[in-house]
């Protein structure tokens, strides 16, 4: 058997019913190419990995990476790419929405000298991407518009999940790529320093037949965090952005709770109302962080209760750091807003670090 010229990396989560059909379709589409399929499964509960391994046992062109304790489309794709030694690599969805017949055209384009990246661009019917609902089409277009903030090259469909590249391009960028995101192509385009030679080729995006989409409203928040991450020169982690949004919402919750406590429960007095509002805001921040910021490490049941206690404790330590820094800066020049801001930022960074270390720690 020839060593593969093309590795096709397919991130999958709960796609059991799509695996065997995809292998068959790829084999039919690339009869004269030495290809391999690398499925990267995040330990799907539906038995996707078992299905992959059963196929791989009978076909040396199929491989599977099963990741445990991790979730994320970008991270899974990057690991798949890094496990390849072929000169060319494609990233493709495992739900049959990407037309495998385009792979031949993409391969012909990438084989040309000096081409670094080929994007399969989703075809349009008027303002609407075929195969997507109006709502999803709008989300994709808006995301694409925002991506221009961080990418230098003009490409028609930076939100495409179907593309092929010379392996070195991503090998070089890999240490800087964010593993939490959903839009790995935007990340590659934003991260690569040298200008890339890019080709685009149109195709018709298919409707999903089996299983369901994993893209939900939370992915949109991640994407905003991802843009912020790039706009700050990759200084601010994606997660910190989410943590900050939740914190800002916490201020609103706090003020609303304080107002209700003052008018509805006058017997509490101001101190009592302020303590109640603080507890409510802490609980709401904890729940939102558990649902959004740390959804890949979400706590349940007893762990959830323990987590809340640890979160409240770490908020108290954050408060001490906040007041300490604010006092120091205030004593220096009496600029109240600078002192307040520096304190708030210090407290947030402190809370972010401690909650990552103690509350939602990596297992
Ligand atoms: N390994 C892995 N694959 C994922 C994850 N989330 C989504 N996928 C896969 O990524 C591909 C695109 O996801 P999909 O839900 O179809 O997104 P959509 O096409 O934008 O609705 C599919 O093959 C999914 O199975 C994840 O967290 N880990
Ligand atoms: Mg899909």
mmCIF file of C-alpha atoms and ligand atoms in Angstrom:
data_model
loop_
_atom_site.group_PDB
_atom_site.id
_atom_site.type_symbol
_atom_site.label_atom_id
_atom_site.label_comp_id
_atom_site.label_asym_id
_atom_site.label_seq_id
_atom_site.Cartn_x
_atom_site.Cartn_y
_atom_site.Cartn_z
ATOM 1 C CA UNK A 1 0.000 0.000 0.000
ATOM 2 C CA UNK A 2 1.254 3.494 -0.885
ATOM 3 C CA UNK A 3 1.748 6.029 1.894
ATOM 4 C CA UNK A 4 -1.141 8.521 1.743
ATOM 5 C CA UNK A 5 -0.785 11.656 -0.342
ATOM 6 C CA UNK A 6 -3.953 13.072 1.228
ATOM 7 C CA UNK A 7 -5.164 12.784 4.825
ATOM 8 C CA UNK A 8 -8.814 13.675 5.318
ATOM 9 C CA UNK A 9 -9.402 14.731 8.906
ATOM 10 C CA UNK A 10 -13.000 14.329 10.036
ATOM 11 C CA UNK A 11 -13.956 15.625 13.502
ATOM 12 C CA UNK A 12 -17.005 13.743 14.713
ATOM 13 C CA UNK A 13 -19.316 13.830 17.685
ATOM 14 C CA UNK A 14 -22.361 11.553 17.795
ATOM 15 C CA UNK A 15 -22.186 10.709 14.096
ATOM 16 C CA UNK A 16 -22.363 6.920 14.287
ATOM 17 C CA UNK A 17 -24.825 6.532 11.405
ATOM 18 C CA UNK A 18 -22.747 8.743 9.113
ATOM 19 C CA UNK A 19 -19.356 7.006 9.416
ATOM 20 C CA UNK A 20 -19.781 3.985 7.119
ATOM 21 C CA UNK A 21 -21.576 5.964 4.367
ATOM 22 C CA UNK A 22 -18.832 8.606 4.457
ATOM 23 C CA UNK A 23 -16.048 6.025 4.067
ATOM 24 C CA UNK A 24 -17.880 4.533 1.073
ATOM 25 C CA UNK A 25 -18.461 7.932 -0.551
ATOM 26 C CA UNK A 26 -14.841 9.027 -0.098
ATOM 27 C CA UNK A 27 -13.575 5.728 -1.544
ATOM 28 C CA UNK A 28 -15.811 6.202 -4.589
ATOM 29 C CA UNK A 29 -14.781 9.837 -5.006
ATOM 30 C CA UNK A 30 -11.011 9.228 -4.905
ATOM 31 C CA UNK A 31 -10.343 5.996 -6.831
ATOM 32 C CA UNK A 32 -6.863 6.973 -8.047
ATOM 33 C CA UNK A 33 -5.561 8.733 -4.961
ATOM 34 C CA UNK A 34 -3.624 7.360 -1.985
ATOM 35 C CA UNK A 35 -5.849 8.770 0.744
ATOM 36 C CA UNK A 36 -6.531 8.063 4.401
ATOM 37 C CA UNK A 37 -9.432 9.092 6.614
ATOM 38 C CA UNK A 38 -8.619 10.213 10.147
ATOM 39 C CA UNK A 39 -11.722 10.410 12.314
ATOM 40 C CA UNK A 40 -11.318 12.348 15.549
ATOM 41 C CA UNK A 41 -14.068 11.471 18.010
ATOM 42 C CA UNK A 42 -14.517 13.123 21.415
ATOM 43 C CA UNK A 43 -15.702 9.951 23.104
ATOM 44 C CA UNK A 44 -19.247 10.227 21.717
ATOM 45 C CA UNK A 45 -21.833 8.418 23.824
ATOM 46 C CA UNK A 46 -23.526 6.979 20.706
ATOM 47 C CA UNK A 47 -20.652 4.596 19.957
ATOM 48 C CA UNK A 48 -19.110 6.542 17.065
ATOM 49 C CA UNK A 49 -15.618 5.335 18.015
ATOM 50 C CA UNK A 50 -16.648 1.655 18.043
ATOM 51 C CA UNK A 51 -18.068 2.113 14.571
ATOM 52 C CA UNK A 52 -14.856 3.772 13.340
ATOM 53 C CA UNK A 53 -12.702 1.023 14.816
ATOM 54 C CA UNK A 54 -14.802 -1.698 13.283
ATOM 55 C CA UNK A 55 -14.325 -0.146 9.851
ATOM 56 C CA UNK A 56 -10.626 0.538 10.484
ATOM 57 C CA UNK A 57 -10.091 -3.128 11.386
ATOM 58 C CA UNK A 58 -10.997 -4.025 7.808
ATOM 59 C CA UNK A 59 -9.627 -1.038 5.922
ATOM 60 C CA UNK A 60 -6.097 0.293 6.559
ATOM 61 C CA UNK A 61 -7.062 3.624 4.971
ATOM 62 C CA UNK A 62 -9.319 4.384 7.940
ATOM 63 C CA UNK A 63 -7.943 5.528 11.298
ATOM 64 C CA UNK A 64 -9.586 6.802 14.435
ATOM 65 C CA UNK A 65 -8.424 9.012 17.270
ATOM 66 C CA UNK A 66 -10.609 8.782 20.357
ATOM 67 C CA UNK A 67 -10.107 11.722 22.705
ATOM 68 C CA UNK A 68 -11.310 11.495 26.269
ATOM 69 C CA UNK A 69 -12.087 14.340 28.699
ATOM 70 C CA UNK A 70 -12.029 16.922 25.924
ATOM 71 C CA UNK A 71 -14.562 18.544 23.624
ATOM 72 C CA UNK A 72 -14.210 20.932 20.754
ATOM 73 C CA UNK A 73 -14.284 20.967 17.015
ATOM 74 C CA UNK A 74 -11.112 23.032 16.480
ATOM 75 C CA UNK A 75 -9.043 21.061 18.972
ATOM 76 C CA UNK A 76 -10.168 17.762 17.451
ATOM 77 C CA UNK A 77 -9.347 18.964 13.927
ATOM 78 C CA UNK A 78 -5.889 20.188 14.947
ATOM 79 C CA UNK A 79 -5.033 16.875 16.614
ATOM 80 C CA UNK A 80 -6.114 14.999 13.521
ATOM 81 C CA UNK A 81 -3.969 17.202 11.284
ATOM 82 C CA UNK A 82 -0.957 16.785 13.564
ATOM 83 C CA UNK A 83 -1.261 13.007 13.396
ATOM 84 C CA UNK A 84 -0.871 13.065 9.601
ATOM 85 C CA UNK A 85 2.362 12.719 7.658
ATOM 86 C CA UNK A 86 0.864 13.219 4.208
ATOM 87 C CA UNK A 87 1.866 16.261 2.142
ATOM 88 C CA UNK A 88 -1.771 17.391 1.829
ATOM 89 C CA UNK A 89 -4.498 17.428 4.443
ATOM 90 C CA UNK A 90 -8.207 18.181 4.199
ATOM 91 C CA UNK A 91 -10.610 18.978 7.034
ATOM 92 C CA UNK A 92 -14.172 17.864 6.401
ATOM 93 C CA UNK A 93 -17.352 17.401 8.470
ATOM 94 C CA UNK A 94 -18.498 13.886 9.245
ATOM 95 C CA UNK A 95 -22.207 14.503 8.714
ATOM 96 C CA UNK A 96 -22.238 14.161 4.882
ATOM 97 C CA UNK A 97 -23.023 17.876 4.449
ATOM 98 C CA UNK A 98 -19.702 18.422 2.665
ATOM 99 C CA UNK A 99 -19.699 17.000 -0.835
ATOM 100 C CA UNK A 100 -16.807 14.531 -1.003
ATOM 101 C CA UNK A 101 -16.747 14.752 -4.804
ATOM 102 C CA UNK A 102 -15.173 18.205 -4.451
ATOM 103 C CA UNK A 103 -12.063 16.590 -2.942
ATOM 104 C CA UNK A 104 -10.722 15.697 -6.414
ATOM 105 C CA UNK A 105 -10.979 19.301 -7.560
ATOM 106 C CA UNK A 106 -9.408 20.553 -4.333
ATOM 107 C CA UNK A 107 -6.538 18.093 -4.678
ATOM 108 C CA UNK A 108 -5.854 19.186 -8.257
ATOM 109 C CA UNK A 109 -5.708 22.806 -7.063
ATOM 110 C CA UNK A 110 -3.467 22.168 -4.045
ATOM 111 C CA UNK A 111 -1.013 20.101 -6.091
ATOM 112 C CA UNK A 112 -0.190 23.186 -8.185
ATOM 113 C CA UNK A 113 3.076 24.804 -7.138
ATOM 114 C CA UNK A 114 2.833 27.566 -4.519
ATOM 115 C CA UNK A 115 -0.789 26.975 -3.547
ATOM 116 C CA UNK A 116 -1.118 26.757 0.253
ATOM 117 C CA UNK A 117 -4.815 26.472 0.892
ATOM 118 C CA UNK A 118 -7.959 25.525 -1.030
ATOM 119 C CA UNK A 119 -11.365 26.399 0.405
ATOM 120 C CA UNK A 120 -14.587 24.686 -0.655
ATOM 121 C CA UNK A 121 -16.959 27.645 -0.729
ATOM 122 C CA UNK A 122 -20.645 27.060 -0.111
ATOM 123 C CA UNK A 123 -22.717 28.010 -3.116
ATOM 124 C CA UNK A 124 -25.379 30.704 -2.877
ATOM 125 C CA UNK A 125 -28.861 31.119 -4.190
ATOM 126 C CA UNK A 126 -29.379 34.862 -3.976
ATOM 127 C CA UNK A 127 -28.523 35.963 -0.444
ATOM 128 C CA UNK A 128 -28.868 32.506 1.003
ATOM 129 C CA UNK A 129 -26.366 29.665 1.278
ATOM 130 C CA UNK A 130 -27.907 26.517 -0.209
ATOM 131 C CA UNK A 131 -28.416 23.771 2.374
ATOM 132 C CA UNK A 132 -28.754 26.255 5.259
ATOM 133 C CA UNK A 133 -31.919 27.757 6.737
ATOM 134 C CA UNK A 134 -32.308 31.547 6.445
ATOM 135 C CA UNK A 135 -31.386 31.954 10.086
ATOM 136 C CA UNK A 136 -28.232 29.825 9.823
ATOM 137 C CA UNK A 137 -27.323 31.524 6.584
ATOM 138 C CA UNK A 138 -27.573 34.921 8.273
ATOM 139 C CA UNK A 139 -25.458 33.737 11.234
ATOM 140 C CA UNK A 140 -22.822 32.439 8.843
ATOM 141 C CA UNK A 141 -22.787 35.675 6.818
ATOM 142 C CA UNK A 142 -22.604 37.862 9.895
ATOM 143 C CA UNK A 143 -19.758 35.718 11.296
ATOM 144 C CA UNK A 144 -18.012 35.998 7.983
ATOM 145 C CA UNK A 145 -18.403 39.785 8.017
ATOM 146 C CA UNK A 146 -16.962 39.991 11.545
ATOM 147 C CA UNK A 147 -14.061 37.723 10.610
ATOM 148 C CA UNK A 148 -12.760 40.533 8.393
ATOM 149 C CA UNK A 149 -11.694 42.226 11.617
ATOM 150 C CA UNK A 150 -9.004 39.623 12.142
ATOM 151 C CA UNK A 151 -8.090 38.170 8.745
ATOM 152 C CA UNK A 152 -5.973 39.865 6.155
ATOM 153 C CA UNK A 153 -6.715 37.773 3.065
ATOM 154 C CA UNK A 154 -10.019 38.289 1.351
ATOM 155 C CA UNK A 155 -11.816 34.967 1.069
ATOM 156 C CA UNK A 156 -15.444 34.455 0.094
ATOM 157 C CA UNK A 157 -16.311 31.877 2.734
ATOM 158 C CA UNK A 158 -14.005 32.052 5.767
ATOM 159 C CA UNK A 159 -16.690 30.222 7.804
ATOM 160 C CA UNK A 160 -16.389 27.113 5.631
ATOM 161 C CA UNK A 161 -15.499 23.947 7.503
ATOM 162 C CA UNK A 162 -14.292 22.208 4.351
ATOM 163 C CA UNK A 163 -10.778 23.005 3.129
ATOM 164 C CA UNK A 164 -7.468 21.467 2.092
ATOM 165 C CA UNK A 165 -3.917 22.686 2.647
ATOM 166 C CA UNK A 166 -0.255 21.799 2.486
ATOM 167 C CA UNK A 167 0.361 20.146 5.830
ATOM 168 C CA UNK A 168 3.289 22.447 6.740
ATOM 169 C CA UNK A 169 0.966 25.468 6.779
ATOM 170 C CA UNK A 170 -1.004 24.172 9.746
ATOM 171 C CA UNK A 171 1.966 22.386 11.362
ATOM 172 C CA UNK A 172 3.617 25.808 11.627
ATOM 173 C CA UNK A 173 0.530 27.623 12.914
ATOM 174 C CA UNK A 174 -0.607 24.825 15.282
ATOM 175 C CA UNK A 175 1.015 26.034 18.526
ATOM 176 C CA UNK A 176 -0.837 29.335 18.181
ATOM 177 C CA UNK A 177 -4.250 28.000 17.184
ATOM 178 C CA UNK A 178 -7.086 28.135 19.703
ATOM 179 C CA UNK A 179 -8.423 24.695 20.567
ATOM 180 C CA UNK A 180 -11.729 25.931 22.015
ATOM 181 C CA UNK A 181 -13.250 27.378 18.854
ATOM 182 C CA UNK A 182 -15.546 26.105 16.148
ATOM 183 C CA UNK A 183 -14.139 28.070 13.218
ATOM 184 C CA UNK A 184 -10.696 26.706 12.618
ATOM 185 C CA UNK A 185 -10.343 28.166 9.118
ATOM 186 C CA UNK A 186 -10.743 31.737 10.412
ATOM 187 C CA UNK A 187 -8.162 30.931 13.065
ATOM 188 C CA UNK A 188 -5.668 29.612 10.500
ATOM 189 C CA UNK A 189 -6.205 32.681 8.308
ATOM 190 C CA UNK A 190 -5.814 35.049 11.269
ATOM 191 C CA UNK A 191 -2.800 33.296 12.758
ATOM 192 C CA UNK A 192 -0.602 32.617 9.738
ATOM 193 C CA UNK A 193 1.893 35.438 9.431
ATOM 194 C CA UNK A 194 3.196 34.943 5.902
ATOM 195 C CA UNK A 195 0.668 35.651 3.118
ATOM 196 C CA UNK A 196 -1.052 32.495 1.902
ATOM 197 C CA UNK A 197 -1.805 31.551 -1.677
ATOM 198 C CA UNK A 198 -5.471 30.621 -1.556
ATOM 199 C CA UNK A 199 -7.884 29.119 -4.083
ATOM 200 C CA UNK A 200 -11.627 28.750 -3.641
ATOM 201 C CA UNK A 201 -13.905 26.270 -5.334
ATOM 202 C CA UNK A 202 -17.705 26.321 -5.047
ATOM 203 C CA UNK A 203 -19.912 23.384 -4.068
ATOM 204 C CA UNK A 204 -23.460 22.742 -2.916
ATOM 205 C CA UNK A 205 -23.739 22.249 0.836
ATOM 206 C CA UNK A 206 -26.026 19.307 1.601
ATOM 207 C CA UNK A 207 -28.736 18.988 4.227
ATOM 208 C CA UNK A 208 -27.974 16.840 7.229
ATOM 209 C CA UNK A 209 -29.565 13.353 7.007
ATOM 210 C CA UNK A 210 -28.691 11.681 10.324
ATOM 211 C CA UNK A 211 -27.854 13.033 13.764
ATOM 212 C CA UNK A 212 -28.087 16.686 14.716
ATOM 213 C CA UNK A 213 -26.089 19.899 14.523
ATOM 214 C CA UNK A 214 -23.861 20.734 17.493
ATOM 215 C CA UNK A 215 -23.819 24.431 16.652
ATOM 216 C CA UNK A 216 -25.973 26.364 19.094
ATOM 217 C CA UNK A 217 -26.260 29.884 20.496
ATOM 218 C CA UNK A 218 -23.295 29.269 22.806
ATOM 219 C CA UNK A 219 -21.042 28.741 19.823
ATOM 220 C CA UNK A 220 -21.856 32.322 18.791
ATOM 221 C CA UNK A 221 -20.552 33.581 22.155
ATOM 222 C CA UNK A 222 -17.417 31.510 21.681
ATOM 223 C CA UNK A 223 -16.941 33.112 18.323
ATOM 224 C CA UNK A 224 -17.111 36.640 19.782
ATOM 225 C CA UNK A 225 -14.551 35.550 22.381
ATOM 226 C CA UNK A 226 -12.415 34.178 19.596
ATOM 227 C CA UNK A 227 -12.479 37.496 17.687
ATOM 228 C CA UNK A 228 -11.610 39.367 20.867
ATOM 229 C CA UNK A 229 -8.734 36.919 21.422
ATOM 230 C CA UNK A 230 -7.314 37.805 17.999
ATOM 231 C CA UNK A 231 -7.978 41.539 18.346
ATOM 232 C CA UNK A 232 -5.881 41.546 21.531
ATOM 233 C CA UNK A 233 -2.987 39.859 19.726
ATOM 234 C CA UNK A 234 -3.999 36.474 21.234
ATOM 235 C CA UNK A 235 -3.336 37.844 24.714
ATOM 236 C CA UNK A 236 -6.812 37.407 26.171
ATOM 237 C CA UNK A 237 -7.996 33.775 26.184
ATOM 238 C CA UNK A 238 -11.375 32.998 24.611
ATOM 239 C CA UNK A 239 -12.625 31.752 27.940
ATOM 240 C CA UNK A 240 -11.714 34.962 29.742
ATOM 241 C CA UNK A 241 -13.950 36.886 27.354
ATOM 242 C CA UNK A 242 -16.876 34.617 28.244
ATOM 243 C CA UNK A 243 -16.017 34.913 31.925
ATOM 244 C CA UNK A 244 -16.017 38.715 31.542
ATOM 245 C CA UNK A 245 -19.410 38.744 29.801
ATOM 246 C CA UNK A 246 -20.848 36.624 32.613
ATOM 247 C CA UNK A 247 -19.250 38.968 35.176
ATOM 248 C CA UNK A 248 -20.765 42.039 33.492
ATOM 249 C CA UNK A 249 -24.161 40.346 33.501
ATOM 250 C CA UNK A 250 -23.574 39.620 37.190
ATOM 251 C CA UNK A 251 -23.390 43.357 37.883
ATOM 252 C CA UNK A 252 -26.809 43.819 36.278
ATOM 253 C CA UNK A 253 -28.238 40.885 38.261
ATOM 254 C CA UNK A 254 -26.745 42.319 41.441
ATOM 255 C CA UNK A 255 -28.297 45.757 40.946
ATOM 256 C CA UNK A 256 -31.692 44.300 40.035
ATOM 257 C CA UNK A 257 -31.627 41.973 43.071
ATOM 258 C CA UNK A 258 -30.582 44.845 45.333
ATOM 259 C CA UNK A 259 -33.466 46.976 44.166
ATOM 260 C CA UNK A 260 -35.990 44.173 44.719
ATOM 261 C CA UNK A 261 -34.568 43.321 48.121
ATOM 262 C CA UNK A 262 -34.689 46.966 49.248
ATOM 263 C CA UNK A 263 -38.288 47.496 48.177
ATOM 264 C CA UNK A 264 -39.669 43.981 48.728
ATOM 265 C CA UNK A 265 -37.915 42.973 51.957
ATOM 266 C CA UNK A 266 -37.406 46.233 53.892
ATOM 267 C CA UNK A 267 -36.738 44.281 57.121
ATOM 268 C CA UNK A 268 -33.342 43.229 55.689
ATOM 269 C CA UNK A 269 -31.966 46.768 55.869
ATOM 270 C CA UNK A 270 -29.346 47.919 53.392
ATOM 271 C CA UNK A 271 -26.583 45.568 54.542
ATOM 272 C CA UNK A 272 -28.881 42.579 54.454
ATOM 273 C CA UNK A 273 -30.145 43.517 51.006
ATOM 274 C CA UNK A 274 -26.596 43.999 49.709
ATOM 275 C CA UNK A 275 -25.525 40.584 51.054
ATOM 276 C CA UNK A 276 -28.601 38.935 49.517
ATOM 277 C CA UNK A 277 -27.932 40.610 46.171
ATOM 278 C CA UNK A 278 -24.277 39.508 46.307
ATOM 279 C CA UNK A 279 -25.272 35.893 46.929
ATOM 280 C CA UNK A 280 -27.803 35.960 44.110
ATOM 281 C CA UNK A 281 -25.267 37.482 41.693
ATOM 282 C CA UNK A 282 -22.655 34.907 42.715
ATOM 283 C CA UNK A 283 -25.118 32.070 42.155
ATOM 284 C CA UNK A 284 -26.146 33.441 38.784
ATOM 285 C CA UNK A 285 -22.495 33.893 37.730
ATOM 286 C CA UNK A 286 -21.722 30.369 38.856
ATOM 287 C CA UNK A 287 -24.619 28.877 36.912
ATOM 288 C CA UNK A 288 -23.853 30.890 33.767
ATOM 289 C CA UNK A 289 -20.162 30.028 33.881
ATOM 290 C CA UNK A 290 -21.084 26.390 34.332
ATOM 291 C CA UNK A 291 -23.405 26.543 31.312
ATOM 292 C CA UNK A 292 -21.337 28.757 29.036
ATOM 293 C CA UNK A 293 -17.721 29.469 29.950
ATOM 294 C CA UNK A 294 -16.916 25.993 31.236
ATOM 295 C CA UNK A 295 -19.551 23.944 29.448
ATOM 296 C CA UNK A 296 -16.866 21.445 28.403
ATOM 297 C CA UNK A 297 -16.120 20.824 32.091
ATOM 298 C CA UNK A 298 -19.679 21.255 33.371
ATOM 299 C CA UNK A 299 -20.325 20.223 36.986
ATOM 300 C CA UNK A 300 -23.369 18.169 37.944
ATOM 301 C CA UNK A 301 -25.047 16.956 41.129
ATOM 302 C CA UNK A 302 -22.880 16.967 44.235
ATOM 303 C CA UNK A 303 -19.895 18.352 42.289
ATOM 304 C CA UNK A 304 -22.103 21.296 41.359
ATOM 305 C CA UNK A 305 -22.730 22.116 45.045
ATOM 306 C CA UNK A 306 -19.064 21.756 45.989
ATOM 307 C CA UNK A 307 -18.206 23.872 42.973
ATOM 308 C CA UNK A 308 -20.515 26.657 44.124
ATOM 309 C CA UNK A 309 -18.896 26.791 47.563
ATOM 310 C CA UNK A 310 -15.415 26.895 46.011
ATOM 311 C CA UNK A 311 -16.558 29.548 43.545
ATOM 312 C CA UNK A 312 -17.937 31.730 46.355
ATOM 313 C CA UNK A 313 -14.681 31.348 48.302
ATOM 314 C CA UNK A 314 -12.572 32.228 45.290
ATOM 315 C CA UNK A 315 -14.757 35.301 44.701
ATOM 316 C CA UNK A 316 -13.970 36.416 48.265
ATOM 317 C CA UNK A 317 -10.233 36.114 47.612
ATOM 318 C CA UNK A 318 -10.714 37.999 44.358
ATOM 319 C CA UNK A 319 -12.470 40.741 46.302
ATOM 320 C CA UNK A 320 -9.482 41.109 48.641
ATOM 321 C CA UNK A 321 -7.124 41.430 45.654
ATOM 322 C CA UNK A 322 -9.516 43.894 44.015
ATOM 323 C CA UNK A 323 -9.734 46.194 47.043
ATOM 324 C CA UNK A 324 -5.989 45.896 47.721
ATOM 325 C CA UNK A 325 -4.962 47.030 44.227
ATOM 326 C CA UNK A 326 -7.643 49.723 44.078
ATOM 327 C CA UNK A 327 -6.496 51.185 47.404
ATOM 328 C CA UNK A 328 -2.851 51.163 46.291
ATOM 329 C CA UNK A 329 -3.620 53.006 43.061
ATOM 330 C CA UNK A 330 -6.001 55.426 44.753
ATOM 331 C CA UNK A 331 -3.388 56.390 47.338
ATOM 332 C CA UNK A 332 -0.980 57.126 44.489
ATOM 333 C CA UNK A 333 -2.912 59.802 42.577
ATOM 334 C CA UNK A 334 -6.478 59.904 43.946
ATOM 335 C CA UNK A 335 -7.901 59.008 40.526
ATOM 336 C CA UNK A 336 -11.027 57.155 41.646
ATOM 337 C CA UNK A 337 -12.037 55.640 38.288
ATOM 338 C CA UNK A 338 -8.528 54.366 37.511
ATOM 339 C CA UNK A 339 -8.282 52.796 40.946
ATOM 340 C CA UNK A 340 -11.753 51.268 40.599
ATOM 341 C CA UNK A 341 -11.058 49.921 37.130
ATOM 342 C CA UNK A 342 -7.662 48.475 38.061
ATOM 343 C CA UNK A 343 -9.239 46.817 41.096
ATOM 344 C CA UNK A 344 -12.096 45.360 39.062
ATOM 345 C CA UNK A 345 -9.728 43.992 36.404
ATOM 346 C CA UNK A 346 -7.397 42.505 39.008
ATOM 347 C CA UNK A 347 -10.341 40.905 40.809
ATOM 348 C CA UNK A 348 -11.702 39.432 37.562
ATOM 349 C CA UNK A 349 -8.341 38.010 36.503
ATOM 350 C CA UNK A 350 -7.929 36.589 39.987
ATOM 351 C CA UNK A 351 -11.395 35.023 39.931
ATOM 352 C CA UNK A 352 -10.778 33.665 36.456
ATOM 353 C CA UNK A 353 -7.521 32.000 37.432
ATOM 354 C CA UNK A 354 -8.767 30.556 40.717
ATOM 355 C CA UNK A 355 -12.009 29.268 39.268
ATOM 356 C CA UNK A 356 -10.088 27.555 36.445
ATOM 357 C CA UNK A 357 -7.700 26.004 38.964
ATOM 358 C CA UNK A 358 -10.100 24.989 41.712
ATOM 359 C CA UNK A 359 -13.705 25.025 40.521
ATOM 360 C CA UNK A 360 -13.687 23.842 36.906
ATOM 361 C CA UNK A 361 -10.324 22.154 36.960
ATOM 362 C CA UNK A 362 -9.231 19.941 34.111
ATOM 363 C CA UNK A 363 -9.629 16.292 34.861
HETATM 364 N N1 LIG B 1 -14.581 15.748 17.701
HETATM 365 C C1 LIG B 1 -15.557 16.647 17.737
HETATM 366 N N2 LIG B 1 -16.337 16.858 16.653
HETATM 367 C C2 LIG B 1 -17.329 17.772 16.719
HETATM 368 C C3 LIG B 1 -17.578 18.526 17.894
HETATM 369 N N3 LIG B 1 -18.631 19.353 17.655
HETATM 370 C C4 LIG B 1 -19.017 19.109 16.380
HETATM 371 N N4 LIG B 1 -18.243 18.150 15.809
HETATM 372 C C5 LIG B 1 -18.294 17.618 14.430
HETATM 373 O O1 LIG B 1 -18.005 18.695 13.559
HETATM 374 C C6 LIG B 1 -18.758 18.593 12.357
HETATM 375 C C7 LIG B 1 -19.602 19.839 12.139
HETATM 376 O O2 LIG B 1 -20.539 19.950 13.191
HETATM 377 P P1 LIG B 1 -22.085 20.237 12.952
HETATM 378 O O3 LIG B 1 -22.750 20.019 14.246
HETATM 379 O O4 LIG B 1 -22.579 19.465 11.765
HETATM 380 O O5 LIG B 1 -22.053 21.776 12.641
HETATM 381 P P2 LIG B 1 -22.900 22.535 11.517
HETATM 382 O O6 LIG B 1 -22.728 21.796 10.219
HETATM 383 O O7 LIG B 1 -22.288 23.895 11.493
HETATM 384 O O8 LIG B 1 -24.301 22.480 12.017
HETATM 385 C C8 LIG B 1 -19.576 17.301 12.475
HETATM 386 O O9 LIG B 1 -18.840 16.252 11.874
HETATM 387 C C9 LIG B 1 -19.651 17.103 13.978
HETATM 388 O O10 LIG B 1 -19.831 15.753 14.332
HETATM 389 C C10 LIG B 1 -16.743 18.284 19.032
HETATM 390 O O11 LIG B 1 -16.872 18.899 20.080
HETATM 391 N N5 LIG B 1 -15.765 17.347 18.894
HETATM 392 MG MG1 LIG B 2 -23.074 19.922 9.847
#
